[in-house]
Coordinates of C-alpha atoms and ligand atoms in Angstrom, one line a residue:
M1 CA -12.9 -29.1 -10.5
A2 CA -12.9 -25.4 -9.2
L3 CA -14.3 -24.0 -5.9
P4 CA -14.5 -20.7 -4.3
T5 CA -13.3 -20.3 -1.3
E6 CA -13.5 -17.4 0.9
T7 CA -9.9 -16.1 -0.1
V8 CA -9.2 -16.8 -3.5
Y9 CA -10.5 -19.4 -5.5
G10 CA -9.1 -23.2 -5.6
L11 CA -8.3 -25.9 -7.7
A12 CA -9.6 -29.4 -6.2
A13 CA -9.5 -32.4 -5.5
D14 CA -9.5 -35.4 -3.3
A15 CA -6.8 -35.3 -1.5
C16 CA -6.4 -39.0 -0.5
D17 CA -6.1 -39.4 -4.3
D18 CA -3.2 -39.5 -5.6
V19 CA -3.9 -39.9 -9.2
A20 CA -6.5 -37.2 -9.0
V21 CA -3.9 -34.7 -6.8
T22 CA -1.5 -35.1 -9.4
K23 CA -4.2 -34.1 -11.9
I24 CA -4.0 -30.7 -9.8
F25 CA -0.1 -30.1 -10.7
S26 CA -0.8 -30.9 -14.6
A27 CA -3.7 -28.7 -15.3
K28 CA -1.7 -25.7 -13.1
G29 CA 1.6 -26.7 -14.8
R30 CA 3.2 -26.5 -11.3
P31 CA 6.5 -28.6 -9.9
T32 CA 4.8 -31.4 -8.5
D33 CA 7.5 -30.5 -5.4
H34 CA 5.4 -27.3 -4.7
P35 CA 3.0 -28.8 -1.3
L36 CA -0.7 -28.3 -1.5
I37 CA -2.9 -27.2 1.4
V38 CA -5.9 -29.2 2.5
H39 CA -8.9 -28.4 3.4
I40 CA -11.2 -30.0 5.9
P41 CA -14.8 -30.3 6.5
S42 CA -14.0 -29.0 10.7
S43 CA -11.2 -29.3 12.9
D44 CA -12.3 -32.8 13.9
Y45 CA -10.7 -34.3 11.0
L46 CA -6.8 -32.6 12.2
D47 CA -6.0 -36.2 13.7
H48 CA -6.5 -37.7 10.4
W49 CA -4.3 -35.8 8.6
A50 CA -1.6 -34.6 11.1
T51 CA 0.4 -35.6 14.1
D52 CA 1.9 -33.8 16.9
I53 CA -0.6 -31.2 17.0
S54 CA 0.2 -28.5 20.1
P55 CA -2.6 -27.2 21.9
A56 CA -1.3 -24.1 20.5
A57 CA -2.3 -25.2 17.1
R58 CA -5.8 -26.5 18.4
L59 CA -6.8 -22.9 19.9
L60 CA -5.9 -21.4 16.7
A61 CA -8.4 -24.0 15.5
E62 CA -10.7 -23.5 17.6
H63 CA -10.6 -19.3 17.2
C64 CA -9.9 -18.9 13.2
W65 CA -12.0 -21.9 11.6
P66 CA -13.4 -21.9 9.6
G67 CA -11.7 -19.2 8.1
P68 CA -8.5 -17.8 6.3
L69 CA -5.7 -19.4 8.7
T70 CA -3.3 -22.7 7.2
M71 CA -1.8 -24.1 9.5
L72 CA 1.8 -26.4 8.7
L73 CA 1.6 -29.5 11.4
K74 CA 3.9 -32.5 11.0
K75 CA 2.0 -34.9 8.5
S76 CA 0.2 -38.0 9.7
A77 CA 1.1 -41.6 8.4
Q78 CA -1.3 -42.1 6.0
T79 CA -1.1 -38.6 4.2
S80 CA 0.2 -39.0 1.2
Y81 CA 3.5 -37.3 -0.2
V82 CA 2.1 -36.5 -3.3
V83 CA -0.5 -33.9 -1.7
T84 CA 2.5 -32.7 0.5
G85 CA 5.5 -32.0 -2.8
G86 CA 7.2 -35.0 -0.6
L87 CA 7.4 -33.0 2.9
D88 CA 6.9 -34.3 6.2
T89 CA 4.7 -31.3 6.7
I90 CA 0.8 -30.4 5.8
G91 CA -0.6 -27.0 5.2
L92 CA -4.1 -27.8 6.6
R93 CA -7.4 -25.3 6.6
V94 CA -11.0 -25.5 7.0
P95 CA -12.6 -22.5 4.5
S96 CA -15.0 -20.3 5.4
H97 CA -17.0 -20.5 2.0
P98 CA -20.8 -22.1 2.2
L99 CA -20.3 -23.9 -0.7
F100 CA -17.2 -25.0 -0.5
L101 CA -17.8 -25.5 3.3
Q102 CA -20.9 -27.6 2.0
V103 CA -19.0 -29.8 -0.8
L104 CA -16.6 -30.8 2.1
S105 CA -19.5 -32.1 4.8
Q106 CA -21.1 -34.3 2.4
L107 CA -17.3 -36.2 1.1
K108 CA -16.2 -35.9 4.0
T109 CA -12.6 -36.1 3.3
G110 CA -9.5 -33.7 2.6
L111 CA -9.7 -31.6 -0.2
A112 CA -6.1 -30.2 -1.7
A113 CA -6.7 -27.0 -3.2
P114 CA -3.9 -24.4 -4.3
S115 CA -5.3 -21.4 -5.8
A116 CA -7.3 -21.6 -9.4
N117 CA -4.8 -20.3 -11.9
R118 CA -1.7 -21.6 -13.3
Y119 CA 2.0 -21.6 -11.7
K120 CA 2.9 -18.1 -11.5
Q121 CA -0.1 -16.7 -12.9
L122 CA -2.1 -14.0 -10.6
S123 CA -4.6 -15.4 -8.1
P124 CA -8.6 -15.6 -9.2
T125 CA -11.1 -13.7 -7.2
S126 CA -14.0 -14.6 -9.5
A127 CA -15.3 -17.9 -12.1
Q128 CA -14.5 -15.9 -14.8
Q129 CA -10.8 -15.7 -14.0
V130 CA -10.4 -19.3 -13.1
I131 CA -11.9 -19.7 -16.9
D132 CA -9.5 -17.1 -18.2
G133 CA -6.8 -18.9 -16.9
L134 CA -7.9 -22.4 -16.8
D135 CA -10.0 -23.1 -19.1
G136 CA -9.8 -26.5 -21.4
R137 CA -7.7 -28.0 -18.3
I138 CA -10.3 -28.3 -15.8
A139 CA -13.8 -30.1 -15.7
A140 CA -15.5 -27.4 -14.2
V141 CA -15.9 -24.0 -12.1
L142 CA -18.8 -23.5 -9.1
D143 CA -19.9 -19.7 -9.2
G144 CA -19.7 -18.8 -5.7
G145 CA -19.6 -14.8 -6.9
Q146 CA -16.1 -12.8 -5.8
C147 CA -14.1 -13.9 -3.0
E148 CA -14.5 -11.8 0.6
Y149 CA -11.0 -12.0 1.3
G150 CA -9.8 -11.5 -2.1
L151 CA -6.0 -12.9 -1.0
E152 CA -4.5 -16.2 0.1
S153 CA -4.8 -17.9 3.3
T154 CA -2.3 -16.7 6.1
I155 CA 0.4 -19.2 6.7
V156 CA 1.7 -20.2 10.0
D157 CA 4.1 -22.6 10.9
M158 CA 3.0 -24.3 14.0
T159 CA 5.9 -27.4 13.8
H160 CA 8.5 -25.2 16.4
E161 CA 7.9 -23.9 19.6
V162 CA 7.3 -20.3 18.3
P163 CA 4.6 -20.0 15.8
R164 CA 6.0 -18.3 12.3
I165 CA 4.0 -16.9 9.5
L166 CA 5.7 -17.8 6.4
R167 CA 2.4 -15.7 4.2
A168 CA 1.0 -12.8 4.9
G169 CA -3.2 -12.9 4.7
P170 CA -5.9 -11.6 5.8
L171 CA -4.9 -12.9 9.9
S172 CA -2.6 -10.4 11.1
R173 CA 0.4 -11.7 13.0
E174 CA -1.2 -9.3 16.0
Y175 CA -4.5 -11.0 15.5
L176 CA -2.8 -14.2 15.7
E177 CA -0.7 -13.4 19.2
H178 CA -3.7 -11.8 20.9
I179 CA -6.0 -15.2 20.6
L180 CA -2.0 -17.6 21.3
G181 CA -0.7 -15.2 24.0
Q182 CA 2.5 -16.0 22.8
T183 CA 5.0 -14.1 20.4
V184 CA 4.7 -14.7 16.5
E185 CA 7.2 -14.3 14.2
M186 CA 6.7 -12.7 11.0
P187 CA 10.1 -12.6 9.1
L188 CA 9.6 -9.5 6.8
M189 CA 10.3 -10.8 3.7
H190 CA 9.9 -15.2 3.7
N191 CA 13.1 -16.7 1.7
A192 CA 12.4 -19.3 -0.1
V193 CA 12.3 -22.3 2.9
V194 CA 10.1 -24.2 0.8
P195 CA 9.6 -25.2 -2.8
G196 CA 6.7 -22.9 -3.7
N197 CA 7.5 -20.0 -1.9
V198 CA 9.4 -18.4 -5.2
S199 CA 10.3 -14.2 -5.8
A200 CA 8.3 -14.2 -9.4
H201 CA 4.5 -15.4 -8.5
Y202 CA 1.1 -13.9 -8.9
Q203 CA 2.6 -11.8 -12.2
P204 CA 0.5 -10.4 -14.7
R205 CA 1.4 -11.3 -18.3
T206 CA 2.3 -7.1 -18.6
P207 CA 5.8 -6.2 -17.3
L208 CA 4.7 -4.7 -13.5
R209 CA 6.4 -1.6 -11.9
L210 CA 6.3 -0.9 -8.4
L211 CA 7.0 2.8 -7.9
T212 CA 6.7 5.1 -4.8
R213 CA 4.8 8.2 -5.5
D214 CA 8.5 10.4 -5.6
E215 CA 9.1 7.9 -8.3
L216 CA 5.8 7.9 -10.4
D217 CA 5.8 12.1 -10.3
D218 CA 9.5 11.6 -11.5
Y219 CA 8.1 9.1 -13.7
V220 CA 5.5 11.0 -15.7
K221 CA 7.8 14.2 -15.5
Q222 CA 10.1 12.2 -17.7
E223 CA 6.7 12.0 -20.0
Q224 CA 6.8 8.4 -20.1
V225 CA 3.4 8.7 -19.6
S226 CA 1.6 7.7 -22.2
A227 CA -1.9 6.0 -23.0
R228 CA -0.2 2.6 -23.1
I229 CA -0.1 3.0 -19.5
G230 CA -1.8 1.1 -16.8
L231 CA -1.7 2.8 -13.7
M232 CA -3.0 1.9 -10.0
V233 CA -2.6 4.2 -6.7
Y234 CA -3.3 4.2 -3.2
S235 CA -3.4 7.7 -2.8
R236 CA -6.1 9.5 -3.3
Q237 CA -4.6 13.2 -4.4
L238 CA -2.4 11.3 -7.1
V239 CA -4.6 10.7 -10.4
S240 CA -5.7 14.5 -10.0
D241 CA -2.5 15.8 -9.7
F242 CA -1.6 13.9 -12.8
N243 CA -4.2 15.3 -15.0
A244 CA -4.3 18.6 -13.4
A245 CA -0.8 18.5 -14.9
G246 CA -2.1 17.9 -18.3
F247 CA -0.8 13.6 -18.8
T248 CA -2.8 12.0 -20.8
L249 CA -2.7 8.0 -18.5
G250 CA -4.2 4.8 -20.2
T251 CA -6.8 2.8 -17.6
V252 CA -5.9 4.5 -13.5
L253 CA -7.1 2.6 -11.2
Q254 CA -8.0 4.1 -7.8
L255 CA -7.6 1.4 -4.8
P256 CA -8.3 2.0 -1.5
D257 CA -6.1 3.6 1.0
D258 CA -7.1 1.0 3.6
P259 CA -5.1 -2.2 3.4
A260 CA -8.1 -4.8 3.6
A261 CA -10.0 -3.3 1.4
Y262 CA -7.0 -3.0 -0.9
G263 CA -6.3 -6.5 -0.6
H264 CA -9.9 -7.2 -1.2
Q265 CA -9.5 -5.4 -4.8
L266 CA -5.8 -6.3 -5.2
F267 CA -6.0 -9.2 -7.8
G268 CA -9.4 -8.4 -9.7
S269 CA -7.6 -4.8 -10.6
L270 CA -4.1 -6.7 -11.3
H271 CA -6.5 -9.1 -13.6
L272 CA -8.4 -6.0 -15.5
L273 CA -5.6 -3.5 -16.4
D274 CA -3.7 -7.3 -17.6
Q275 CA -6.6 -7.7 -20.2
Q276 CA -5.7 -4.2 -21.4
E277 CA -2.6 -5.4 -23.4
M278 CA -1.4 -2.2 -22.1
D279 CA 3.4 -1.9 -22.1
T280 CA 3.5 -1.2 -18.4
L281 CA 1.8 -1.4 -15.5
L282 CA 3.2 1.5 -12.9
V283 CA 1.9 0.1 -9.2
E284 CA 2.1 2.9 -6.7
K285 CA 4.2 1.5 -3.5
P286 CA 1.7 0.8 -0.6
P287 CA 3.2 2.0 2.8
V288 CA 6.1 -0.3 4.5
D289 CA 3.6 -0.9 7.5
E290 CA 2.9 -4.5 9.1
A291 CA -1.1 -3.6 8.3
W292 CA 0.1 -3.9 4.4
S293 CA 2.1 -7.0 4.5
A294 CA -0.3 -8.9 3.0
V295 CA -0.3 -6.7 -0.1
N296 CA 3.4 -5.9 0.1
D297 CA 4.2 -9.6 -0.3
R298 CA 2.0 -10.0 -3.3
L299 CA 3.0 -6.3 -5.0
K300 CA 6.7 -7.9 -4.7
R301 CA 6.3 -11.2 -6.1
A302 CA 4.3 -9.9 -9.2
A303 CA 6.7 -7.2 -10.3
G304 CA 9.1 -10.0 -10.0
Ligands
TXA401 O1 -6.3 -19.1 0.6 C1 -5.6 -20.2 0.1 O2 -5.0 -20.6 0.6 C2 -5.8 -20.9 -1.4 C3 -7.2 -21.3 -1.2 C4 -8.2 -21.9 -2.6 O3 -7.1 -22.7 0.2 N1 -4.7 -21.8 -1.7 C5 -3.4 -21.4 -2.0 O4 -2.6 -22.2 -2.1 O5 -2.9 -20.1 -2.1 P1 -1.4 -22.8 -3.2 O6 -1.0 -23.3 -3.1 O7 -1.9 -21.5 -4.0 O8 -0.4 -22.0 -2.1 C6 -0.4 -22.8 -0.9 C7 1.1 -22.3 -0.5 C8 2.4 -22.4 -1.3 O9 4.0 -21.2 -1.3 C9 3.1 -23.9 -0.6 O10 4.2 -23.3 -1.0 C10 2.8 -23.4 0.8 O11 1.7 -23.3 0.7 N2 2.7 -24.8 1.5 C11 1.4 -25.6 1.5 N3 1.9 -26.8 2.2 C12 2.9 -26.3 2.6 C13 3.6 -27.2 3.5 N4 3.5 -28.7 4.1 N5 5.3 -26.6 4.1 C14 5.6 -25.7 3.5 N6 4.7 -24.9 2.7 C15 3.5 -25.8 2.3
MG402 MG1 -0.9 -20.0 -5.6

């Protein structure tokens, strides 16, 4: 069953039930060695699922949960390898969406939940997007409205001395360093150290190209722009400049130039453009800046 979280919708099953967890993999079409995040009702459940938990990890749990942070920890003996995809580590988080929390606190268990989309496709930020992608493959979706953040949780590996961000998300490196009072590593583009971290991911069906403002200018000057092209930009002047130059564009989406607000709209906008059956989607490349890292990570993968 799909449930809303504050990040994206998740496809949830009892993490103690290997058969139920296996159904998640088949509904998504996801390889079974790609580990799932387990959602727990509160940090009181940490020791059931994980072991060798450092004081730093407990500090993050205390400050960031419920919220958009997933911590990688060493899995406990009773945690099934089915949910960890055969790994000795487990991703844990306490989500903050009231509906998800209510289900968790009534079940008093862990719920494995990857994003509720087919393998490699766009993550859903509304119940309708879940249905669009998984109708016929899942039992139900609980409609909790639009997701608050719209981007998946920040994943931080807490199994080493120095914490390391494996997936950029709503909580920044700066924020985690502030809480921990210690350096947190963040590779520019995290290379595939785990199954599931694939470079082609979050993909719309329509081919997507990521172009700088200059490259977009060149593109329209070569008069390749037509009604069959969807455009997504964040620079304020860009669309009016293109219109003033007399170019006929297809669907144009103006996104905010603030990274958090942009992130909130990212998947919804890509879903919308993808439904227009365009030939190509052109996306203005955001600044290469840490504040934009979560957005840039998703866009690079969407462009494949
Ligand atoms: O915000 C989120 O994290 C959402 C909501 C539903 O909670 N979930 C989510 O799950 O994004 P998913 O499965 O789509 O992405 C989880 C990522 C995958 O890339 C997976 O490889 C990685 O986390 N992951 C999970 N457990 C891991 C582990 N033990 N070691 C390394 N990577 C892990
Ligand atoms: Mg996902």
